[in-house]
DNA sequence: CCCTAATGCCTACGTTGTAGGCAAAATAAA
DNA sequence: TTTATTTTGCCTACAACGTAGGCATTAGGG
């Protein structure tokens, strides 16, 4: 089973379609999910996701900018996509029909 | 921030509208999310959610069945509902528009 | 060359996830 | 009334995930 934060990282990487690396993935999380993550934290998660086979990575060429060190680009694997589907199905099953109950309490 | 599994437990409890206890919540998780959980594991999570203020509990009267020990019923608090809303917003933001990308890969 | 900027990675620890087994409480059976 | 069986709650221990600070590496600018 995939963790909640891993799921988010995977989704961010998926949206960037193989062209994302740590910095852009981090931005994605910040902007789309309003979630702040320390840089180091993200690298740890990316590494774990790759070791589980949900992500694959490749080193790019250095970019012609100041401090433009080579970036590690991440791509979601088929296994990763399936994991995302599963976790989505699980959460959707639990949410189904709950909007009304939510309103009843709020 | 609330964890992924805690979120599921909270949703199961929410659906049962205060009339759920460990056994029924566990069934809910199994049936709606296809998620098997050991009994002990669930009690731990319920306890943690209550200590964080996302759940409140009350002991019921014994039921007139064989082994009908008193049950601890759980109810999602306002704080819990808000936590659910937040986590939903975060994940929805990341999923938005991704169904097409998902299909492109599959 | 030294400085600064961008990125990757190591290390350590707090939090959440998971389950096995024991204990208690209640009825059924003997 | 004693013993067995069932249902449920809870304790304990460990694995996995979440989180961040700081160091290292590589690149261009002065």
PDB file of C-alpha atoms (C1' of nucleotides) in Angstrom:
ATOM      1  CA  UNK A   1       0.000   0.000   0.000  1.00  0.00           C
ATOM      2  CA  UNK A   2       1.140   3.482  -0.932  1.00  0.00           C
ATOM      3  CA  UNK A   3       1.281   6.315   1.632  1.00  0.00           C
ATOM      4  CA  UNK A   4      -0.653   9.524   1.392  1.00  0.00           C
ATOM      5  CA  UNK A   5       2.257  11.805   0.756  1.00  0.00           C
ATOM      6  CA  UNK A   6       3.883   9.396  -1.669  1.00  0.00           C
ATOM      7  CA  UNK A   7       0.650   9.503  -3.578  1.00  0.00           C
ATOM      8  CA  UNK A   8       0.869  13.279  -3.867  1.00  0.00           C
ATOM      9  CA  UNK A   9       4.459  13.200  -5.037  1.00  0.00           C
ATOM     10  CA  UNK A  10       3.548  10.600  -7.609  1.00  0.00           C
ATOM     11  CA  UNK A  11       0.682  12.734  -8.855  1.00  0.00           C
ATOM     12  CA  UNK A  12       2.920  15.779  -9.162  1.00  0.00           C
ATOM     13  CA  UNK A  13       5.459  13.760 -11.122  1.00  0.00           C
ATOM     14  CA  UNK A  14       2.728  12.341 -13.301  1.00  0.00           C
ATOM     15  CA  UNK A  15       1.469  15.781 -14.219  1.00  0.00           C
ATOM     16  CA  UNK A  16       4.955  16.851 -15.277  1.00  0.00           C
ATOM     17  CA  UNK A  17       5.037  13.861 -17.588  1.00  0.00           C
ATOM     18  CA  UNK A  18       8.638  12.812 -17.165  1.00  0.00           C
ATOM     19  CA  UNK A  19       9.971  16.355 -17.346  1.00  0.00           C
ATOM     20  CA  UNK A  20       9.819  17.025 -13.618  1.00  0.00           C
ATOM     21  CA  UNK A  21      12.639  17.033 -11.113  1.00  0.00           C
ATOM     22  CA  UNK A  22      12.840  17.758  -7.408  1.00  0.00           C
ATOM     23  CA  UNK A  23      12.406  21.514  -7.682  1.00  0.00           C
ATOM     24  CA  UNK A  24       9.449  21.520 -10.072  1.00  0.00           C
ATOM     25  CA  UNK A  25       7.762  18.652  -8.269  1.00  0.00           C
ATOM     26  CA  UNK A  26       8.094  20.637  -5.089  1.00  0.00           C
ATOM     27  CA  UNK A  27       6.509  23.665  -6.724  1.00  0.00           C
ATOM     28  CA  UNK A  28       3.677  21.523  -7.978  1.00  0.00           C
ATOM     29  CA  UNK A  29       2.948  20.283  -4.471  1.00  0.00           C
ATOM     30  CA  UNK A  30       3.050  23.802  -3.141  1.00  0.00           C
ATOM     31  CA  UNK A  31       0.817  25.335  -5.761  1.00  0.00           C
ATOM     32  CA  UNK A  32      -1.718  22.605  -6.390  1.00  0.00           C
ATOM     33  CA  UNK A  33      -1.994  21.052  -2.950  1.00  0.00           C
ATOM     34  CA  UNK A  34      -0.884  23.965  -0.790  1.00  0.00           C
ATOM     35  CA  UNK A  35       1.650  21.676   0.742  1.00  0.00           C
ATOM     36  CA  UNK A  36       5.043  22.887   1.871  1.00  0.00           C
ATOM     37  CA  UNK A  37       7.834  20.329   1.883  1.00  0.00           C
ATOM     38  CA  UNK A  38      11.470  20.706   2.798  1.00  0.00           C
ATOM     39  CA  UNK A  39      13.791  19.890  -0.076  1.00  0.00           C
ATOM     40  CA  UNK A  40      15.533  17.074   1.732  1.00  0.00           C
ATOM     41  CA  UNK A  41      12.232  15.488   2.619  1.00  0.00           C
ATOM     42  CA  UNK A  42      11.235  15.341  -0.988  1.00  0.00           C
ATOM     43  CA  UNK A  43      14.455  13.686  -2.108  1.00  0.00           C
ATOM     44  CA  UNK A  44      13.929  10.972   0.470  1.00  0.00           C
ATOM     45  CA  UNK A  45      10.448  10.251  -0.793  1.00  0.00           C
ATOM     46  CA  UNK A  46      11.527  10.270  -4.426  1.00  0.00           C
ATOM     47  CA  UNK A  47      14.253   7.785  -3.629  1.00  0.00           C
ATOM     48  CA  UNK A  48      11.839   5.488  -1.850  1.00  0.00           C
ATOM     49  CA  UNK A  49       9.312   5.634  -4.636  1.00  0.00           C
ATOM     50  CA  UNK A  50      11.990   4.719  -7.126  1.00  0.00           C
ATOM     51  CA  UNK A  51      13.227   1.809  -5.028  1.00  0.00           C
ATOM     52  CA  UNK A  52       9.671   0.502  -4.958  1.00  0.00           C
ATOM     53  CA  UNK A  53       9.432   0.765  -8.701  1.00  0.00           C
ATOM     54  CA  UNK A  54       6.803   3.500  -8.824  1.00  0.00           C
ATOM     55  CA  UNK A  55       9.207   6.003 -10.333  1.00  0.00           C
ATOM     56  CA  UNK A  56      12.141   5.788 -12.699  1.00  0.00           C
ATOM     57  CA  UNK A  57      14.782   8.491 -13.023  1.00  0.00           C
ATOM     58  CA  UNK A  58      17.424   9.704 -15.426  1.00  0.00           C
ATOM     59  CA  UNK A  59      20.117  12.316 -15.063  1.00  0.00           C
ATOM     60  CA  UNK A  60      19.831  15.196 -17.525  1.00  0.00           C
ATOM     61  CA  UNK A  61      22.561  17.347 -18.991  1.00  0.00           C
ATOM     62  CA  UNK A  62      23.679  20.401 -17.044  1.00  0.00           C
ATOM     63  CA  UNK A  63      21.607  23.450 -17.878  1.00  0.00           C
ATOM     64  CA  UNK A  64      23.406  26.630 -19.037  1.00  0.00           C
ATOM     65  CA  UNK A  65      22.501  28.671 -15.988  1.00  0.00           C
ATOM     66  CA  UNK A  66      24.401  29.803 -13.000  1.00  0.00           C
ATOM     67  CA  UNK A  67      24.681  26.803 -10.713  1.00  0.00           C
ATOM     68  CA  UNK A  68      22.937  24.730 -13.327  1.00  0.00           C
ATOM     69  CA  UNK A  69      23.873  21.341 -12.006  1.00  0.00           C
ATOM     70  CA  UNK A  70      22.508  18.232 -13.693  1.00  0.00           C
ATOM     71  CA  UNK A  71      18.954  17.454 -12.737  1.00  0.00           C
ATOM     72  CA  UNK A  72      17.447  14.098 -11.985  1.00  0.00           C
ATOM     73  CA  UNK A  73      14.215  13.765 -13.915  1.00  0.00           C
ATOM     74  CA  UNK A  74      11.483  11.473 -12.698  1.00  0.00           C
ATOM     75  CA  UNK A  75       8.904   9.512 -14.582  1.00  0.00           C
ATOM     76  CA  UNK A  76       5.989   7.537 -13.144  1.00  0.00           C
ATOM     77  CA  UNK A  77       6.138   3.871 -14.108  1.00  0.00           C
ATOM     78  CA  UNK A  78       3.211   1.661 -15.037  1.00  0.00           C
ATOM     79  CA  UNK A  79       3.395   0.188 -11.572  1.00  0.00           C
ATOM     80  CA  UNK A  80       3.174   3.692 -10.165  1.00  0.00           C
ATOM     81  CA  UNK A  81       0.151   4.520 -12.277  1.00  0.00           C
ATOM     82  CA  UNK A  82      -1.593   1.400 -11.062  1.00  0.00           C
ATOM     83  CA  UNK A  83      -0.812   2.258  -7.459  1.00  0.00           C
ATOM     84  CA  UNK A  84      -2.361   5.661  -8.035  1.00  0.00           C
ATOM     85  CA  UNK A  85      -5.467   4.118  -9.499  1.00  0.00           C
ATOM     86  CA  UNK A  86      -5.839   1.771  -6.557  1.00  0.00           C
ATOM     87  CA  UNK A  87      -5.473   4.464  -3.962  1.00  0.00           C
ATOM     88  CA  UNK A  88      -7.909   6.638  -5.849  1.00  0.00           C
ATOM     89  CA  UNK A  89     -10.487   3.861  -6.008  1.00  0.00           C
ATOM     90  CA  UNK A  90     -10.148   3.234  -2.285  1.00  0.00           C
ATOM     91  CA  UNK A  91     -10.649   6.849  -1.329  1.00  0.00           C
ATOM     92  CA  UNK A  92     -13.445   7.413  -3.802  1.00  0.00           C
ATOM     93  CA  UNK A  93     -15.306   4.402  -2.412  1.00  0.00           C
ATOM     94  CA  UNK A  94     -15.176   5.922   1.029  1.00  0.00           C
ATOM     95  CA  UNK A  95     -16.177   9.410  -0.068  1.00  0.00           C
ATOM     96  CA  UNK A  96     -19.083   8.268  -2.173  1.00  0.00           C
ATOM     97  CA  UNK A  97     -22.275   9.822  -0.956  1.00  0.00           C
ATOM     98  CA  UNK A  98     -20.625  11.514   1.981  1.00  0.00           C
ATOM     99  CA  UNK A  99     -20.914  15.089   0.766  1.00  0.00           C
ATOM    100  CA  UNK A 100     -24.421  15.232   2.192  1.00  0.00           C
ATOM    101  CA  UNK A 101     -23.330  13.969   5.568  1.00  0.00           C
ATOM    102  CA  UNK A 102     -20.548  16.497   5.523  1.00  0.00           C
ATOM    103  CA  UNK A 103     -23.018  19.293   4.982  1.00  0.00           C
ATOM    104  CA  UNK A 104     -25.266  18.006   7.743  1.00  0.00           C
ATOM    105  CA  UNK A 105     -22.500  18.502  10.261  1.00  0.00           C
ATOM    106  CA  UNK A 106     -21.051  21.746   8.985  1.00  0.00           C
TER     107      UNK A 106
ATOM    108  CA  UNK B   1      -1.487  17.033   8.583  1.00  0.00           C
ATOM    109  CA  UNK B   2      -3.599  13.902   8.649  1.00  0.00           C
ATOM    110  CA  UNK B   3      -2.276  10.567   7.366  1.00  0.00           C
ATOM    111  CA  UNK B   4      -3.796   8.616   4.513  1.00  0.00           C
ATOM    112  CA  UNK B   5      -5.079   5.734   6.540  1.00  0.00           C
ATOM    113  CA  UNK B   6      -6.342   7.961   9.312  1.00  0.00           C
ATOM    114  CA  UNK B   7      -8.325   9.737   6.654  1.00  0.00           C
ATOM    115  CA  UNK B   8      -9.974   6.474   5.637  1.00  0.00           C
ATOM    116  CA  UNK B   9     -10.853   5.553   9.194  1.00  0.00           C
ATOM    117  CA  UNK B  10     -12.305   9.002   9.705  1.00  0.00           C
ATOM    118  CA  UNK B  11     -14.419   8.656   6.580  1.00  0.00           C
ATOM    119  CA  UNK B  12     -15.718   5.261   7.657  1.00  0.00           C
ATOM    120  CA  UNK B  13     -16.669   6.663  11.046  1.00  0.00           C
ATOM    121  CA  UNK B  14     -18.293   9.665   9.414  1.00  0.00           C
ATOM    122  CA  UNK B  15     -20.482   7.477   7.253  1.00  0.00           C
ATOM    123  CA  UNK B  16     -21.696   5.549  10.281  1.00  0.00           C
ATOM    124  CA  UNK B  17     -22.741   8.858  11.828  1.00  0.00           C
ATOM    125  CA  UNK B  18     -21.754   8.225  15.406  1.00  0.00           C
ATOM    126  CA  UNK B  19     -23.176   4.706  15.471  1.00  0.00           C
ATOM    127  CA  UNK B  20     -19.986   2.987  14.409  1.00  0.00           C
ATOM    128  CA  UNK B  21     -17.534   1.079  16.535  1.00  0.00           C
ATOM    129  CA  UNK B  22     -14.347  -0.843  15.787  1.00  0.00           C
ATOM    130  CA  UNK B  23     -16.029  -3.830  14.160  1.00  0.00           C
ATOM    131  CA  UNK B  24     -18.394  -1.915  11.880  1.00  0.00           C
ATOM    132  CA  UNK B  25     -15.741   0.622  10.961  1.00  0.00           C
ATOM    133  CA  UNK B  26     -13.510  -2.255  10.009  1.00  0.00           C
ATOM    134  CA  UNK B  27     -16.231  -3.729   7.815  1.00  0.00           C
ATOM    135  CA  UNK B  28     -16.736  -0.380   6.173  1.00  0.00           C
ATOM    136  CA  UNK B  29     -13.061  -0.175   5.281  1.00  0.00           C
ATOM    137  CA  UNK B  30     -13.139  -3.684   3.922  1.00  0.00           C
ATOM    138  CA  UNK B  31     -16.244  -3.298   1.827  1.00  0.00           C
ATOM    139  CA  UNK B  32     -15.948   0.237   0.540  1.00  0.00           C
ATOM    140  CA  UNK B  33     -12.199   0.552   0.189  1.00  0.00           C
ATOM    141  CA  UNK B  34     -11.231  -3.091  -0.186  1.00  0.00           C
ATOM    142  CA  UNK B  35      -8.811  -2.572   2.638  1.00  0.00           C
ATOM    143  CA  UNK B  36      -8.066  -5.293   5.161  1.00  0.00           C
ATOM    144  CA  UNK B  37      -6.960  -4.130   8.584  1.00  0.00           C
ATOM    145  CA  UNK B  38      -6.051  -6.151  11.646  1.00  0.00           C
ATOM    146  CA  UNK B  39      -8.288  -5.405  14.594  1.00  0.00           C
ATOM    147  CA  UNK B  40      -5.463  -4.265  16.811  1.00  0.00           C
ATOM    148  CA  UNK B  41      -4.216  -1.899  14.161  1.00  0.00           C
ATOM    149  CA  UNK B  42      -7.558  -0.199  13.968  1.00  0.00           C
ATOM    150  CA  UNK B  43      -7.853   0.328  17.705  1.00  0.00           C
ATOM    151  CA  UNK B  44      -4.481   2.033  17.678  1.00  0.00           C
ATOM    152  CA  UNK B  45      -5.536   4.418  14.938  1.00  0.00           C
ATOM    153  CA  UNK B  46      -8.874   5.158  16.591  1.00  0.00           C
ATOM    154  CA  UNK B  47      -7.103   5.990  19.817  1.00  0.00           C
ATOM    155  CA  UNK B  48      -4.696   8.325  18.050  1.00  0.00           C
ATOM    156  CA  UNK B  49      -7.456  10.083  16.185  1.00  0.00           C
ATOM    157  CA  UNK B  50      -9.313  10.655  19.418  1.00  0.00           C
ATOM    158  CA  UNK B  51      -6.238  12.012  21.177  1.00  0.00           C
ATOM    159  CA  UNK B  52      -5.832  14.484  18.333  1.00  0.00           C
ATOM    160  CA  UNK B  53      -9.419  15.588  18.682  1.00  0.00           C
ATOM    161  CA  UNK B  54     -10.667  14.263  15.344  1.00  0.00           C
ATOM    162  CA  UNK B  55     -12.887  11.664  16.995  1.00  0.00           C
ATOM    163  CA  UNK B  56     -14.861  11.488  20.208  1.00  0.00           C
ATOM    164  CA  UNK B  57     -16.023   8.257  21.775  1.00  0.00           C
ATOM    165  CA  UNK B  58     -18.597   6.968  24.243  1.00  0.00           C
ATOM    166  CA  UNK B  59     -19.099   3.551  25.757  1.00  0.00           C
ATOM    167  CA  UNK B  60     -22.447   1.967  24.936  1.00  0.00           C
ATOM    168  CA  UNK B  61     -24.514  -0.456  26.985  1.00  0.00           C
ATOM    169  CA  UNK B  62     -23.782  -4.150  26.648  1.00  0.00           C
ATOM    170  CA  UNK B  63     -25.815  -5.801  23.906  1.00  0.00           C
ATOM    171  CA  UNK B  64     -27.920  -8.849  24.818  1.00  0.00           C
ATOM    172  CA  UNK B  65     -25.962 -11.263  22.640  1.00  0.00           C
ATOM    173  CA  UNK B  66     -23.500 -13.893  23.436  1.00  0.00           C
ATOM    174  CA  UNK B  67     -20.246 -12.130  24.187  1.00  0.00           C
ATOM    175  CA  UNK B  68     -22.016  -8.812  23.814  1.00  0.00           C
ATOM    176  CA  UNK B  69     -19.466  -6.698  25.561  1.00  0.00           C
ATOM    177  CA  UNK B  70     -19.909  -2.907  25.676  1.00  0.00           C
ATOM    178  CA  UNK B  71     -18.892  -1.190  22.503  1.00  0.00           C
ATOM    179  CA  UNK B  72     -17.013   2.054  22.134  1.00  0.00           C
ATOM    180  CA  UNK B  73     -18.840   4.199  19.615  1.00  0.00           C
ATOM    181  CA  UNK B  74     -16.982   6.838  17.649  1.00  0.00           C
ATOM    182  CA  UNK B  75     -18.118  10.146  16.292  1.00  0.00           C
ATOM    183  CA  UNK B  76     -16.196  12.505  14.023  1.00  0.00           C
ATOM    184  CA  UNK B  77     -15.720  15.928  15.585  1.00  0.00           C
ATOM    185  CA  UNK B  78     -15.908  19.269  13.806  1.00  0.00           C
ATOM    186  CA  UNK B  79     -12.128  19.332  13.838  1.00  0.00           C
ATOM    187  CA  UNK B  80     -12.151  15.929  12.178  1.00  0.00           C
ATOM    188  CA  UNK B  81     -14.547  17.068   9.492  1.00  0.00           C
ATOM    189  CA  UNK B  82     -12.337  20.027   8.735  1.00  0.00           C
ATOM    190  CA  UNK B  83      -9.284  17.827   8.501  1.00  0.00           C
ATOM    191  CA  UNK B  84     -11.157  15.659   6.012  1.00  0.00           C
ATOM    192  CA  UNK B  85     -12.084  18.673   3.935  1.00  0.00           C
ATOM    193  CA  UNK B  86      -8.485  19.863   3.852  1.00  0.00           C
ATOM    194  CA  UNK B  87      -7.073  16.534   2.817  1.00  0.00           C
ATOM    195  CA  UNK B  88      -9.734  16.207   0.166  1.00  0.00           C
ATOM    196  CA  UNK B  89      -8.957  19.629  -1.252  1.00  0.00           C
ATOM    197  CA  UNK B  90      -5.260  18.801  -1.425  1.00  0.00           C
ATOM    198  CA  UNK B  91      -5.746  15.554  -3.276  1.00  0.00           C
ATOM    199  CA  UNK B  92      -8.392  16.948  -5.602  1.00  0.00           C
ATOM    200  CA  UNK B  93      -6.050  19.765  -6.590  1.00  0.00           C
ATOM    201  CA  UNK B  94      -3.428  17.255  -7.618  1.00  0.00           C
ATOM    202  CA  UNK B  95      -5.831  14.973  -9.473  1.00  0.00           C
ATOM    203  CA  UNK B  96      -7.461  17.785 -11.407  1.00  0.00           C
ATOM    204  CA  UNK B  97      -7.088  17.223 -15.106  1.00  0.00           C
ATOM    205  CA  UNK B  98      -4.957  14.133 -14.675  1.00  0.00           C
ATOM    206  CA  UNK B  99      -7.491  11.579 -15.854  1.00  0.00           C
ATOM    207  CA  UNK B 100      -6.432  12.266 -19.443  1.00  0.00           C
ATOM    208  CA  UNK B 101      -2.756  11.800 -18.665  1.00  0.00           C
ATOM    209  CA  UNK B 102      -3.624   8.605 -16.888  1.00  0.00           C
ATOM    210  CA  UNK B 103      -5.336   7.308 -19.967  1.00  0.00           C
ATOM    211  CA  UNK B 104      -2.420   8.340 -22.166  1.00  0.00           C
ATOM    212  CA  UNK B 105      -0.133   5.998 -20.262  1.00  0.00           C
ATOM    213  CA  UNK B 106      -2.496   3.120 -19.724  1.00  0.00           C
TER     214      UNK B 106
ATOM    215  C1'  DC C   1      40.946  31.468  -8.415  1.00  0.00           C
ATOM    216  C1'  DC C   2      37.243  32.486  -5.121  1.00  0.00           C
ATOM    217  C1'  DC C   3      32.356  33.433  -4.704  1.00  0.00           C
ATOM    218  C1'  DT C   4      27.666  32.407  -5.317  1.00  0.00           C
ATOM    219  C1'  DA C   5      23.739  29.739  -6.960  1.00  0.00           C
ATOM    220  C1'  DA C   6      21.271  25.361  -8.067  1.00  0.00           C
ATOM    221  C1'  DT C   7      20.700  20.794  -7.173  1.00  0.00           C
ATOM    222  C1'  DG C   8      21.548  16.224  -5.262  1.00  0.00           C
ATOM    223  C1'  DC C   9      22.125  13.368  -1.332  1.00  0.00           C
ATOM    224  C1'  DC C  10      23.165  11.718   3.623  1.00  0.00           C
ATOM    225  C1'  DT C  11      21.636  11.281   8.323  1.00  0.00           C
ATOM    226  C1'  DA C  12      18.676  11.350  11.940  1.00  0.00           C
ATOM    227  C1'  DC C  13      14.376  11.424  14.190  1.00  0.00           C
ATOM    228  C1'  DG C  14       9.287  12.097  14.756  1.00  0.00           C
ATOM    229  C1'  DT C  15       4.765  10.202  13.169  1.00  0.00           C
ATOM    230  C1'  DT C  16       1.807   6.906  11.197  1.00  0.00           C
ATOM    231  C1'  DG C  17       0.757   2.087   9.862  1.00  0.00           C
ATOM    232  C1'  DT C  18       0.325  -2.725  11.254  1.00  0.00           C
ATOM    233  C1'  DA C  19      -0.491  -6.771  13.741  1.00  0.00           C
ATOM    234  C1'  DG C  20      -0.279 -10.413  17.417  1.00  0.00           C
ATOM    235  C1'  DG C  21      -1.731 -11.574  21.643  1.00  0.00           C
ATOM    236  C1'  DC C  22      -3.770 -10.836  26.287  1.00  0.00           C
ATOM    237  C1'  DA C  23      -7.601  -9.289  29.137  1.00  0.00           C
ATOM    238  C1'  DA C  24     -12.282  -8.252  30.219  1.00  0.00           C
ATOM    239  C1'  DA C  25     -17.229  -8.721  29.892  1.00  0.00           C
ATOM    240  C1'  DA C  26     -21.074 -10.946  28.627  1.00  0.00           C
ATOM    241  C1'  DT C  27     -24.201 -15.098  27.460  1.00  0.00           C
ATOM    242  C1'  DA C  28     -24.560 -20.206  26.785  1.00  0.00           C
ATOM    243  C1'  DA C  29     -23.856 -24.600  28.305  1.00  0.00           C
ATOM    244  C1'  DA C  30     -22.826 -28.127  31.743  1.00  0.00           C
TER     245       DA C  30
ATOM    246  C1'  DT D   1     -22.688 -22.108  39.903  1.00  0.00           C
ATOM    247  C1'  DT D   2     -18.887 -23.237  37.431  1.00  0.00           C
ATOM    248  C1'  DT D   3     -16.856 -23.574  32.855  1.00  0.00           C
ATOM    249  C1'  DA D   4     -16.765 -22.567  27.945  1.00  0.00           C
ATOM    250  C1'  DT D   5     -17.253 -19.620  24.151  1.00  0.00           C
ATOM    251  C1'  DT D   6     -17.868 -15.283  21.873  1.00  0.00           C
ATOM    252  C1'  DT D   7     -17.315 -10.424  21.257  1.00  0.00           C
ATOM    253  C1'  DT D   8     -14.864  -6.606  21.999  1.00  0.00           C
ATOM    254  C1'  DG D   9     -11.306  -3.546  23.976  1.00  0.00           C
ATOM    255  C1'  DC D  10      -6.580  -2.599  24.790  1.00  0.00           C
ATOM    256  C1'  DC D  11      -1.327  -3.187  25.331  1.00  0.00           C
ATOM    257  C1'  DT D  12       3.128  -3.796  23.166  1.00  0.00           C
ATOM    258  C1'  DA D  13       6.338  -3.839  19.781  1.00  0.00           C
ATOM    259  C1'  DC D  14       8.080  -2.994  15.350  1.00  0.00           C
ATOM    260  C1'  DA D  15       7.997  -1.603  10.307  1.00  0.00           C
ATOM    261  C1'  DA D  16       7.055   1.977   7.096  1.00  0.00           C
ATOM    262  C1'  DC D  17       6.326   6.743   5.982  1.00  0.00           C
ATOM    263  C1'  DG D  18       6.985  11.794   6.755  1.00  0.00           C
ATOM    264  C1'  DT D  19      10.134  15.511   7.701  1.00  0.00           C
ATOM    265  C1'  DA D  20      13.938  18.449   7.810  1.00  0.00           C
ATOM    266  C1'  DG D  21      18.760  20.217   8.490  1.00  0.00           C
ATOM    267  C1'  DG D  22      23.045  20.290   6.715  1.00  0.00           C
ATOM    268  C1'  DC D  23      26.873  18.821   3.675  1.00  0.00           C
ATOM    269  C1'  DA D  24      28.599  17.841  -0.976  1.00  0.00           C
ATOM    270  C1'  DT D  25      28.854  18.569  -5.807  1.00  0.00           C
ATOM    271  C1'  DT D  26      28.769  21.081 -10.073  1.00  0.00           C
ATOM    272  C1'  DA D  27      28.069  24.926 -12.701  1.00  0.00           C
ATOM    273  C1'  DG D  28      28.684  30.119 -14.119  1.00  0.00           C
ATOM    274  C1'  DG D  29      30.281  35.046 -12.683  1.00  0.00           C
ATOM    275  C1'  DG D  30      33.592  38.309 -11.180  1.00  0.00           C
TER     276       DG D  30
END
